[in-house]
mmCIF file of C-alpha atoms in Angstrom:
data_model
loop_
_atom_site.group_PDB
_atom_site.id
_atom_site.type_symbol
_atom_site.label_atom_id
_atom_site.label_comp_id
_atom_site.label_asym_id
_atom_site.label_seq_id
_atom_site.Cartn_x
_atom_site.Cartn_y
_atom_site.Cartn_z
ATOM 1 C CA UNK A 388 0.000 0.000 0.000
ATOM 2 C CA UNK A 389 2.523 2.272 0.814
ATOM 3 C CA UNK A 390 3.662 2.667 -2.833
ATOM 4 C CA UNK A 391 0.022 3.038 -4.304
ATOM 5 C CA UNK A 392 -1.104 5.943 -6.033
ATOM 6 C CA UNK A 393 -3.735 7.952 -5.062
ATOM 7 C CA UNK A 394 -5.789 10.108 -7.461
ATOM 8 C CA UNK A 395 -7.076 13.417 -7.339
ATOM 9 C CA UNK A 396 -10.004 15.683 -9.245
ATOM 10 C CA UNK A 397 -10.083 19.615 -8.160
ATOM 11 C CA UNK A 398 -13.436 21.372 -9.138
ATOM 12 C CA UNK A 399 -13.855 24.933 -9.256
ATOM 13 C CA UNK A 400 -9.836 24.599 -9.363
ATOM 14 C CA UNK A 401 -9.108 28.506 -9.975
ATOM 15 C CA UNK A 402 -5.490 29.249 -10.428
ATOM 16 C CA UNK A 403 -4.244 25.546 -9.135
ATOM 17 C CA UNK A 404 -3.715 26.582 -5.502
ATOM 18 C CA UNK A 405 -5.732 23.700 -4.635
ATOM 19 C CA UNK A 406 -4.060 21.026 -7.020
ATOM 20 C CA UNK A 407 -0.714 22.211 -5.716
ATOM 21 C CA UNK A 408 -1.474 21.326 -1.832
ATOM 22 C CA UNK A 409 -2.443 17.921 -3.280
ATOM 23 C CA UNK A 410 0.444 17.314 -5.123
ATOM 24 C CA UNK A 411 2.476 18.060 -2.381
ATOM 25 C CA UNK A 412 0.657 15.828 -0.128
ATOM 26 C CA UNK A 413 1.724 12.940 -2.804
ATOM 27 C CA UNK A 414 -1.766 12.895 -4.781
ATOM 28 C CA UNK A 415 -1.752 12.803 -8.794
ATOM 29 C CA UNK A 416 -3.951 15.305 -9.679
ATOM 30 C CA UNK A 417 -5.450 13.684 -12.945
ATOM 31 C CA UNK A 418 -8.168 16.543 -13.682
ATOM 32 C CA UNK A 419 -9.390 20.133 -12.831
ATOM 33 C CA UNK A 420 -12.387 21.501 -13.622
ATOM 34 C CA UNK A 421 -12.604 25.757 -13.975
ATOM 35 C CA UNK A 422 -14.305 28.754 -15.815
ATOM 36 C CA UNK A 423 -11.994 31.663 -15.258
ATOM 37 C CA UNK A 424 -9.848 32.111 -18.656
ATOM 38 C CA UNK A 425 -6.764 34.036 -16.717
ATOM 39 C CA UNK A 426 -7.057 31.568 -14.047
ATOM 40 C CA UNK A 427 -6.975 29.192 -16.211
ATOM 41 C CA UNK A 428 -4.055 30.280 -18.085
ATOM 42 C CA UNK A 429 -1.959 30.630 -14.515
ATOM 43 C CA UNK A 430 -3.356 27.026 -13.815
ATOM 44 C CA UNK A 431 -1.909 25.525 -17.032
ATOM 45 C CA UNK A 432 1.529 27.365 -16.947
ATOM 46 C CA UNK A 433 2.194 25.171 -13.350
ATOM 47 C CA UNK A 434 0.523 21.974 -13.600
ATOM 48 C CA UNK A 435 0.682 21.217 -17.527
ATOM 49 C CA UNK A 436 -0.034 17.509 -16.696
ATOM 50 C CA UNK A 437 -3.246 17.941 -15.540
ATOM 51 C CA UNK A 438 -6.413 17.980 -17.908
ATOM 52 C CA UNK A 439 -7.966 20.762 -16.992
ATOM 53 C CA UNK A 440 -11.448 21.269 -18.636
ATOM 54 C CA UNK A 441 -12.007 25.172 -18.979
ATOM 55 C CA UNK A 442 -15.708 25.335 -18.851
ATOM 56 C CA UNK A 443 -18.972 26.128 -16.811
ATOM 57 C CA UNK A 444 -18.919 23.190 -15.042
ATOM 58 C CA UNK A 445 -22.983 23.140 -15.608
ATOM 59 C CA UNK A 446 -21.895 21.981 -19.082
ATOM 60 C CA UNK A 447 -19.124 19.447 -18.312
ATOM 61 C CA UNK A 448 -19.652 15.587 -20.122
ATOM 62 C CA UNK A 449 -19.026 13.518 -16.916
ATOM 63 C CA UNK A 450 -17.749 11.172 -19.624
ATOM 64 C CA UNK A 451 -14.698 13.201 -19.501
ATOM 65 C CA UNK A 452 -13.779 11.435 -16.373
ATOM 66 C CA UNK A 453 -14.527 7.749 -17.262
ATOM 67 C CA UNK A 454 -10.775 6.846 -16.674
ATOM 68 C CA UNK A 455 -11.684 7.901 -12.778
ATOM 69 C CA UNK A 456 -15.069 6.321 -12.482
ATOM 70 C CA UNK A 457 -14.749 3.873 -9.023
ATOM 71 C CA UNK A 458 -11.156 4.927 -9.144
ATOM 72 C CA UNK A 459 -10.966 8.367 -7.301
ATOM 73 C CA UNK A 460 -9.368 8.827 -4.083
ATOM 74 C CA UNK A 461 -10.285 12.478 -3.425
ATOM 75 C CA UNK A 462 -12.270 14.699 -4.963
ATOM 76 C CA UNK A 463 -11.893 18.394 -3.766
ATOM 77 C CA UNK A 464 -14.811 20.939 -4.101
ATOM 78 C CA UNK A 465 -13.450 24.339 -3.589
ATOM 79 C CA UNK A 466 -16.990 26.304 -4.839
ATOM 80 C CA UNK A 467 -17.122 30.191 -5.226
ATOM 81 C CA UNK A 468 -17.382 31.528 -1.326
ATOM 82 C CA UNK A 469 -18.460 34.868 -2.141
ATOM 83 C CA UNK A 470 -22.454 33.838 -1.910
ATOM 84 C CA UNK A 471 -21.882 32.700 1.600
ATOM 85 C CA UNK A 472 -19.374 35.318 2.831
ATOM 86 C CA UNK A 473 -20.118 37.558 5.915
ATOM 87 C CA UNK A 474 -18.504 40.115 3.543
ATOM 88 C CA UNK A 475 -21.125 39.561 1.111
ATOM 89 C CA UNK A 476 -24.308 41.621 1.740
ATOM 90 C CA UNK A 477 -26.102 40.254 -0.301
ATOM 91 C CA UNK A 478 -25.538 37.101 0.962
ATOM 92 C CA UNK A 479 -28.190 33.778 1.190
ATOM 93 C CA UNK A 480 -30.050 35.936 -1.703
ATOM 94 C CA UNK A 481 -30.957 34.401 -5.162
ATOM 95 C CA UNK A 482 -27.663 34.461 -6.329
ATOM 96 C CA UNK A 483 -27.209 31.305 -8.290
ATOM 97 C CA UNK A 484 -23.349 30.265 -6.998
ATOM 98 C CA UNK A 485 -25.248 28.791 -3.950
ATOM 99 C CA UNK A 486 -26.528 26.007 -6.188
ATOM 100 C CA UNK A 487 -23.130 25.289 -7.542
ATOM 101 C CA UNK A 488 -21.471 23.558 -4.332
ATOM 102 C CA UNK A 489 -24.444 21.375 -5.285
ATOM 103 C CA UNK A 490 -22.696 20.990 -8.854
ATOM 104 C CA UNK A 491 -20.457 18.937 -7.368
ATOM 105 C CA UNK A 492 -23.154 15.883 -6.630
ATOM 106 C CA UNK A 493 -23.399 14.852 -9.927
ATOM 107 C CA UNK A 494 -19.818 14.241 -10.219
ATOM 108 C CA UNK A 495 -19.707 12.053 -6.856
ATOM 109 C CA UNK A 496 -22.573 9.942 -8.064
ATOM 110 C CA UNK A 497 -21.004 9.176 -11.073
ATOM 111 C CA UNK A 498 -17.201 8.974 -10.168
ATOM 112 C CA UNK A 499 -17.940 7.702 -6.475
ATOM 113 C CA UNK A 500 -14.746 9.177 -4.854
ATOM 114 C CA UNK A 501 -13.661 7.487 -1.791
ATOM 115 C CA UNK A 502 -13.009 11.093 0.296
ATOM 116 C CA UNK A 503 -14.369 13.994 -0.722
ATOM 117 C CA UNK A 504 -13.352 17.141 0.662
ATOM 118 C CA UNK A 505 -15.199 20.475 0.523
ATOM 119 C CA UNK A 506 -13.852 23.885 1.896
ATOM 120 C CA UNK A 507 -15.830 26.941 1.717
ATOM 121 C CA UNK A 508 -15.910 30.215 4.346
ATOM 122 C CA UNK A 509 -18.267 29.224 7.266
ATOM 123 C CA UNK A 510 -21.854 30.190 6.639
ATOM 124 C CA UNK A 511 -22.448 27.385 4.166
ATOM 125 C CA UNK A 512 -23.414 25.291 7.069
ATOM 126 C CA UNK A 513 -26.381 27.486 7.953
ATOM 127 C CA UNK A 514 -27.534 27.599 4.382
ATOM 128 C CA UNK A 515 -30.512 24.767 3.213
ATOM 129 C CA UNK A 516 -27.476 23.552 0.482
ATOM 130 C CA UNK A 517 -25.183 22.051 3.328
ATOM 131 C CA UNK A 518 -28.653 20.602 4.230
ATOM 132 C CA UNK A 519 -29.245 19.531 0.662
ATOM 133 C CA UNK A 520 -25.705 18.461 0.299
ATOM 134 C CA UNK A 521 -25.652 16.279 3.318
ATOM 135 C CA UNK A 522 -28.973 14.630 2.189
ATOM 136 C CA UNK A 523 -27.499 13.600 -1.036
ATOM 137 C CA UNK A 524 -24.431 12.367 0.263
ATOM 138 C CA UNK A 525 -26.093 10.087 2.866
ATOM 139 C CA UNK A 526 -27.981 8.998 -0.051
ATOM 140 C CA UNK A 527 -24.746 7.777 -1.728
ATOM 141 C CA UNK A 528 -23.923 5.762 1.309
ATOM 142 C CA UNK A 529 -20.879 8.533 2.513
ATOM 143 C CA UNK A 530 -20.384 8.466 5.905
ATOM 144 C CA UNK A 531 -20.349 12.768 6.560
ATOM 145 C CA UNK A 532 -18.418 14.439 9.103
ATOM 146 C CA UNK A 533 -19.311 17.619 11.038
ATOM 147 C CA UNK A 534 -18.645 20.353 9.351
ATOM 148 C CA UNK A 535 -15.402 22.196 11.006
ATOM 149 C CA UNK A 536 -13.756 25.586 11.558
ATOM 150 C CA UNK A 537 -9.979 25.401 10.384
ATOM 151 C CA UNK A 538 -7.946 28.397 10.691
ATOM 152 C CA UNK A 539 -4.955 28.227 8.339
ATOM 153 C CA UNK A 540 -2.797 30.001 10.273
ATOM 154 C CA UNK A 541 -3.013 26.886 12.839
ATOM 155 C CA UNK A 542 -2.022 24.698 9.633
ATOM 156 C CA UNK A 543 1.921 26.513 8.964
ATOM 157 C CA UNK A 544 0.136 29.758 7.006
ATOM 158 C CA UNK A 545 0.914 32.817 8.073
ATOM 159 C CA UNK A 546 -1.835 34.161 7.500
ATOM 160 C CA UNK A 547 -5.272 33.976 10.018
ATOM 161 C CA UNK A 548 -7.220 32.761 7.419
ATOM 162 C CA UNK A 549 -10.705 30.734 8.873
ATOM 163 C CA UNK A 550 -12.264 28.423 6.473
ATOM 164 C CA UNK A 551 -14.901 25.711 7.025
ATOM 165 C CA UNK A 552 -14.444 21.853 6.074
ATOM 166 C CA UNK A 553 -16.561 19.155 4.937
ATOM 167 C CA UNK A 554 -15.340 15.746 4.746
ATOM 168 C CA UNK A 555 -16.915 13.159 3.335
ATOM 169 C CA UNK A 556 -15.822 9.152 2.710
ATOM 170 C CA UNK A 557 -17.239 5.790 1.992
ATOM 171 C CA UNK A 558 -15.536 4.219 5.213
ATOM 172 C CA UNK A 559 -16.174 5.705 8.433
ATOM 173 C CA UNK A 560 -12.934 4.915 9.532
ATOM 174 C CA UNK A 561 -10.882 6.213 7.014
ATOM 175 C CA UNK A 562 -13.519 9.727 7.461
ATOM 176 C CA UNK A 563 -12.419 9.543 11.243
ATOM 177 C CA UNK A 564 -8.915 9.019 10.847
ATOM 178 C CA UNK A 565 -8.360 11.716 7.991
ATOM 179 C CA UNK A 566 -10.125 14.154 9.958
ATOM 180 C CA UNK A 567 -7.397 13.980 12.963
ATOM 181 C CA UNK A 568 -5.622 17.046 11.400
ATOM 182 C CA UNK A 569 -2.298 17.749 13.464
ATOM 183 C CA UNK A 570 -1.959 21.432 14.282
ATOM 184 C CA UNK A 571 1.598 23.015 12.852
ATOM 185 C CA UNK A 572 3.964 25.280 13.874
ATOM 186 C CA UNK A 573 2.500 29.100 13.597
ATOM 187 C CA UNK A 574 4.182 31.188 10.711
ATOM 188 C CA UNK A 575 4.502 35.096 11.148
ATOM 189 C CA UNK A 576 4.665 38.046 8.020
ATOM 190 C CA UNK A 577 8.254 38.342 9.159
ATOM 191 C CA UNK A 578 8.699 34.337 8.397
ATOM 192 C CA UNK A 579 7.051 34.770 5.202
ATOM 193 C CA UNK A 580 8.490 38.050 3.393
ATOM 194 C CA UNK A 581 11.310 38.908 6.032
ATOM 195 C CA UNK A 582 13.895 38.021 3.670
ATOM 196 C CA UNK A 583 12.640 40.085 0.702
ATOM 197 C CA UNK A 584 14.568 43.294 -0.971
ATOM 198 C CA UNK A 585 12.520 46.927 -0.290
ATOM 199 C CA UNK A 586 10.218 47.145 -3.198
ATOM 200 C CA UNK A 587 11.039 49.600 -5.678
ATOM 201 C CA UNK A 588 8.687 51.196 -8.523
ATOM 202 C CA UNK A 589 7.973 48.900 -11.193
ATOM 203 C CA UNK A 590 10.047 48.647 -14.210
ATOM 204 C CA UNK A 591 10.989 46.010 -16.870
ATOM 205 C CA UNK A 592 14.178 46.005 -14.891
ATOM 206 C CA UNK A 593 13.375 44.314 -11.608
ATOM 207 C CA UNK A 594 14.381 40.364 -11.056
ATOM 208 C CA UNK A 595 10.650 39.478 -9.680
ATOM 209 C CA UNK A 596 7.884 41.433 -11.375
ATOM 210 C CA UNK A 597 6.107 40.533 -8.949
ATOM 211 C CA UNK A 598 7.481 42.527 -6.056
ATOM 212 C CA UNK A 599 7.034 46.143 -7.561
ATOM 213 C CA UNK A 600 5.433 48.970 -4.985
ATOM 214 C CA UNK A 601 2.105 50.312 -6.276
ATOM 215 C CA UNK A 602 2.009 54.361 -7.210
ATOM 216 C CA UNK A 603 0.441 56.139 -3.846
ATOM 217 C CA UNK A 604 -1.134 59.426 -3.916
ATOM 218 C CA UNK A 605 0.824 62.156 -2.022
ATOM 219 C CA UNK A 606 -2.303 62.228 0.239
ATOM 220 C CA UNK A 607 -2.247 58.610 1.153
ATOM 221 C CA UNK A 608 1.697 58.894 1.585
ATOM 222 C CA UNK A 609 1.232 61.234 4.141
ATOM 223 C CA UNK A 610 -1.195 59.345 5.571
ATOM 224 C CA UNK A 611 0.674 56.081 5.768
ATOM 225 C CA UNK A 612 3.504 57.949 7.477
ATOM 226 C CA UNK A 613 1.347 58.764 10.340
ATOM 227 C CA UNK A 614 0.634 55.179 10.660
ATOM 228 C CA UNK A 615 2.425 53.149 13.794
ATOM 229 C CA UNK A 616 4.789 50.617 12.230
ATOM 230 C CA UNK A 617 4.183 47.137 13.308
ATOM 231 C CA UNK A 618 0.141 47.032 13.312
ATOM 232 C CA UNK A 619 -0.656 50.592 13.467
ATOM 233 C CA UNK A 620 -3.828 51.657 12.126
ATOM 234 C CA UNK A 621 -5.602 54.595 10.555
ATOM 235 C CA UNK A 622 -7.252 55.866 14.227
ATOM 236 C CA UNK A 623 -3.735 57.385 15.029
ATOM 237 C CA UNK A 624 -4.385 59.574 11.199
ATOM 238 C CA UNK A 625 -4.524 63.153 13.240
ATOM 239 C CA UNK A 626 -7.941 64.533 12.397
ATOM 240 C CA UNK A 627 -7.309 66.367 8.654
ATOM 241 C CA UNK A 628 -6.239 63.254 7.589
ATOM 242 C CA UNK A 629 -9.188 61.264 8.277
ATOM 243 C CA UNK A 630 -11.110 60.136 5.148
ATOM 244 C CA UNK A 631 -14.458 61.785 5.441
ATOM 245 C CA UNK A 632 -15.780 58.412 4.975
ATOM 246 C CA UNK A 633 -14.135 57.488 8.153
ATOM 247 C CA UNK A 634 -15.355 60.617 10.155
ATOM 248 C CA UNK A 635 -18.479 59.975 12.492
ATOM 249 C CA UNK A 636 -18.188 55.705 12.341
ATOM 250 C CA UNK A 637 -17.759 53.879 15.553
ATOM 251 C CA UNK A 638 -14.041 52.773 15.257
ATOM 252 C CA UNK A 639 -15.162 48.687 15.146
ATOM 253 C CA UNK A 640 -16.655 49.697 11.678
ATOM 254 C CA UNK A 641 -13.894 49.092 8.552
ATOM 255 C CA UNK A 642 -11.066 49.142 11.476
ATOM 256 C CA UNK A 643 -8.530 47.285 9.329
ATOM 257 C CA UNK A 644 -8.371 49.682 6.451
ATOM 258 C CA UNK A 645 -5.321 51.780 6.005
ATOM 259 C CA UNK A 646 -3.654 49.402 8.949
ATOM 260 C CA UNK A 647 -0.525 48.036 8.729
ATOM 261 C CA UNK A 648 0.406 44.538 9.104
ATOM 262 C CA UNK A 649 2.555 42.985 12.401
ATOM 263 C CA UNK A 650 6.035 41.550 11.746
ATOM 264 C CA UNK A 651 5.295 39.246 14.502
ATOM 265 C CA UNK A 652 2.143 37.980 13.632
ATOM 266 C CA UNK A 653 0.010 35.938 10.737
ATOM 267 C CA UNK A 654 -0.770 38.477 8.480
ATOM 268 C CA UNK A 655 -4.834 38.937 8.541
ATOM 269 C CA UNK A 656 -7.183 37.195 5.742
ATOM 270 C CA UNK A 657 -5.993 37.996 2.526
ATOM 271 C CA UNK A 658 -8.754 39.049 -0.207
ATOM 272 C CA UNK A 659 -8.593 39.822 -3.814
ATOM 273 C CA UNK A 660 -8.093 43.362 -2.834
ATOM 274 C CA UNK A 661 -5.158 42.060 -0.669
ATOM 275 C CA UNK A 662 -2.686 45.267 -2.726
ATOM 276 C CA UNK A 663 -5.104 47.961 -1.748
ATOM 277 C CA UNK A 664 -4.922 48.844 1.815
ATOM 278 C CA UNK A 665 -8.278 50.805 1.536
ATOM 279 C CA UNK A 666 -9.689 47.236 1.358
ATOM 280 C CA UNK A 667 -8.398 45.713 4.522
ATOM 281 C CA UNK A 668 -5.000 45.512 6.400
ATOM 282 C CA UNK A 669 -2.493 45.514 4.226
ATOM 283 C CA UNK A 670 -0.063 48.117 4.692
ATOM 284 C CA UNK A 671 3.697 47.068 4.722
ATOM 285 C CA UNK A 672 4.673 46.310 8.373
ATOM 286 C CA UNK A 673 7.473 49.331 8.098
ATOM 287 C CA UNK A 674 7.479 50.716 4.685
ATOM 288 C CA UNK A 675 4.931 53.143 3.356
ATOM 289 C CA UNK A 676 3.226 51.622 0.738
ATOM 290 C CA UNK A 677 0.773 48.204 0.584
ATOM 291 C CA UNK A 678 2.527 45.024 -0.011
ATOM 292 C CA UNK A 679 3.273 43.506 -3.091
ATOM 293 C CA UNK A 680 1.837 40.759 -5.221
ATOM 294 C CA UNK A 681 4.660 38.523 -4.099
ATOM 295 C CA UNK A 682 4.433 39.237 -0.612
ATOM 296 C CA UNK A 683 0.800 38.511 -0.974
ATOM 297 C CA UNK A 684 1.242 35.305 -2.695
ATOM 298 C CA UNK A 685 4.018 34.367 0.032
ATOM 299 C CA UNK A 686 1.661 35.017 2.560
ATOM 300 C CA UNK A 687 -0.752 32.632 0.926
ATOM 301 C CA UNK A 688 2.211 30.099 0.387
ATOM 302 C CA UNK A 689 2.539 30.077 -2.994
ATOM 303 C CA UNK A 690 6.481 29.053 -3.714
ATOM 304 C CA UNK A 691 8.518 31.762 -5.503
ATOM 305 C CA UNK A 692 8.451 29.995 -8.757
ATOM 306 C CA UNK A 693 4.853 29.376 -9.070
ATOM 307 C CA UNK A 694 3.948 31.347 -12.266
ATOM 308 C CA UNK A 695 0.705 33.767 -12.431
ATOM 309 C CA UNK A 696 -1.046 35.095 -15.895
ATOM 310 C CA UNK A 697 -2.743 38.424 -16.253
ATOM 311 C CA UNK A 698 -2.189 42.301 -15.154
ATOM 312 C CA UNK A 699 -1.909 42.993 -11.245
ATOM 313 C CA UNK A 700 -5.531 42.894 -10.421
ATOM 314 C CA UNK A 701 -6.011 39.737 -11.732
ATOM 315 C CA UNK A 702 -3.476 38.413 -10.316
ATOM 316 C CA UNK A 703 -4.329 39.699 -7.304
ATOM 317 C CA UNK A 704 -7.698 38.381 -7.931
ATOM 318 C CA UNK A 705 -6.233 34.448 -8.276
ATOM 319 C CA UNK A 706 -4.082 35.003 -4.890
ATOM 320 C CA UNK A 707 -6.861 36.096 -2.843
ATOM 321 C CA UNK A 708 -9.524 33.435 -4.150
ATOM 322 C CA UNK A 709 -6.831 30.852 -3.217
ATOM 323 C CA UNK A 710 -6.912 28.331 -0.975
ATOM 324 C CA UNK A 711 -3.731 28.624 0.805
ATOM 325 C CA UNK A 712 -1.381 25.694 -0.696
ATOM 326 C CA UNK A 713 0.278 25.214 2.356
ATOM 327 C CA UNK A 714 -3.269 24.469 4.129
ATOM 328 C CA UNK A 715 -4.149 22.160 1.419
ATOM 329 C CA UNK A 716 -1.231 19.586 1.938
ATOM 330 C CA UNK A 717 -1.789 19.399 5.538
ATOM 331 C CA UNK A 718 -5.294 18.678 4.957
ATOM 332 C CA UNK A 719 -4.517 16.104 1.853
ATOM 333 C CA UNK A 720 -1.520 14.682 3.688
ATOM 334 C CA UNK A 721 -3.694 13.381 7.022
ATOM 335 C CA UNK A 722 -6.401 11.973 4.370
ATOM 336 C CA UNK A 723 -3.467 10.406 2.304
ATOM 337 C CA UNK A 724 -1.696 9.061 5.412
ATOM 338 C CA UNK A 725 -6.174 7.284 6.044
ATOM 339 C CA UNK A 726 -6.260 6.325 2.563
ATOM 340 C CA UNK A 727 -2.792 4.538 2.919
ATOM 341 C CA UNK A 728 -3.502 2.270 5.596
ATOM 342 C CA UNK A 729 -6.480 1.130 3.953
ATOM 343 C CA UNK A 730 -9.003 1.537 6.190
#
C-alpha cells in the first residue's frame, strides 16, 4: 500500500492553488475543472499535466472522467465563497453560486470518490445547500463528518485565514482518521516576506515582477507615514487626515483599512483586494506603501516559482480566491496518510 497511487479531481480549481497542496501531499492530480480564462491560463503554466477542462462546469460531459469512475481517491470541491461570505451583503439571496457547491453531486454519483473534501468560508453550514448536500451524500452511502472551523494560520500559514471543512468518505474509519488534522507550527509576516529586498517602482528592470510597490497618492503617503509601524492603524491619522468616509463611524466599523500589518504575527485574511490597503489591512509592516503581489502570494504560500497570468488585479484576484497551498497539503496529507492504511 505504501507505494500506491492515489488520485485526485479539483473542481472549481481557480489558479491551481488547490491542485498544488495535493500534489504536495503525494496525490496525482489527474483533472481540474474551472471557468476563469486568466485563471486558467496561470493554472496551465504550473501543472501542464493535468487535464484541466475550462468550462462552466454546468456543461461538463461527466464522460470526460470515465478513466476515474470507481477509481478516485479524493475529490476536492473548492466552490465560489463569495455567496456565503459575511462580507457579502447580499448574501443567502438568489444568487445562483449557492446552487453550484451542489454541482459537485453529480460528479460524486457518477465517479464515487472514496473522500471527498469540501472547503468553503463558514456560513455554508447554515444555508438549506449544506442541508441539501448532506442529504445527497447520505444517499450515496458517505459516511459525513461535522462540518469544522480550520484556521490556516493553525495549519503553517501565516496568514489567520478561517475556512470551514466538509469531509466526506465511503468508510467511516478512514472519514475519522483523515479528519485527525495535526496542528503546525504558527508562521509570522516576518517568516514569510522577512527576507525580501525593499520594493522599488515597477520597471521592466526588476528580477521578480512581482514585487514592484504600487504608485500612492501624495495624500495617502502622508497618511501612511502617520501610521504606527508594526500594526498601526488609521485611528492614530490626526484629524485632517481622516477620510471623510471614516469621520463619524464607531471605530469597530472598517477598522482594518489603512492598517498596517505585524512583523510578529500571521498576516490577517488575505482578499482579492489584498494590494489595496483601503480594502483591509495591508499596509507594509514598516514601509509606506501596501505590499506587493509577491508578498501577498508568500503570505498565501505560494512558492517563488509558481507562475501567475494576467495584469496585477487579476493576479491579485487568483491570490486572494486561493486556498492557501500550504493548508491544502496538511489537509490532503492526514487523508493520504487514512487512505494509505487502507481503512
Amino acid at each position: 500500500m505504501e507505494n500506491s497511487n492515489f488520485y485526485a479531481l479539483d473542481l472549481y480549481s481557480g489558479s491551481g492553488a488547490v491542485t498544488l497542496g495535493m500534489k504536495n501531499a503525494g496525490f496525482i492530480v489527474k483533472a481540474a475543472v474551472d471557468f476563469d480564462p486568466k485563471a486558467c491560463e496561470t493554472y496551465r503554466l504550473n501543472h501542464p499535466e493535468v487535464n484541466l477542462v475550462e468550462s462552466d462546469i454546468r456543461d461538463v460531459h461527466l464522460s470526460t472522467f470515465d478513466d476515474l469512475k470507481k477509481n478516485l481517491d479524493l475529490l476536492a470541491v473548492c466552490a465560489p465563497c463569495q455567496p456565503f461570505s459575511s462580507r457579502n451583503r447580499n448574501k443567502m439571496s438568489s444568487d445562483d453560486r449557492v446552487a453550484l457547491v451542489l454541482e459537485a453531486c453529480r460528479f460524486i454519483e457518477y465517479l464515487q470518490p472514496k473522500f471527498i473534501v469540501f472547503e468553503n468560508v463558514p456560513g455554508l453550514e447554515r444555508n438549506q445547500v449544506f442541508a441539501e448536500l448532506e442529504k445527497f451524500l447520505i444517499g450515496q452511502e458517505y459516511h459525513v463528518s461535522r462540518p469544522e472551523k480550520l484556521d490556516a494560520a493553525e495549519l503553517g500559514v501565516p496568514q489567520r485565514r478561517v475556512r470551514m471543512i466538509l469531509f466526506a468518505a465511503k468508510s467511516a474509519k478512514l472519514l475519522e482518521s483523515a479528519a485527525n488534522i495535526q496542528p503546525q507550527a504558527r508562521k509570522s509576516v516576518r517568516d514569510a516576506i522577512g527576507d525580501l529586498p525593499s520594493a522599488v517602482e515597477r520597471s521592466n528592470s526588476l528580477v521578480d515582477q512581482m514585487h514592484f510597490r504600487r504608485a500612492h497618492s501624495a495624500l495617502n503617503l502622508e497618511r501612511l507615514r502617520h501610521i504606527p509601524k508594526n500594526g498601526g492603524s488609521r485611528h492614530s491619522l490626526p484629524h485632517h487626515l481622516v477620510l471623510d468616509c471614516h469621520r463619524g463611524i464607531p471605530d469597530h466599523h472598517y477598522p482594518d483599512c489603512y492598517g498596517r500589518m505585524h512583523w510578529e504575527q500571521p498576516a490577517p485574511t488575505l482578499t482579492t483586494g489584498c494590494t489595496d490597503f483601503t480594502k483591509g489591512r495591508y499596509v507594509h509592516p514598516e514601509d509606506d506603501r501596501a505590499i506587493t503581489l509577491r508578498e501577498a502570494a508568500r503570505l498565501q504560500t505560494f512558492p517563488d516559482e509558481y507562475q501567475f497570468a494576467g495584469n496585477s488585479g487579476q493576479i491579485a484576484t487568483q491570490i486572494g480566491n486561493a486556498v492557501p497551498p500550504t493548508m491544502m497539503s496538511v489537509i490532503a496529507a492526514s487523508i493520504r496518510s487514512a487512505l494509505t492504511k487502507g481503512i
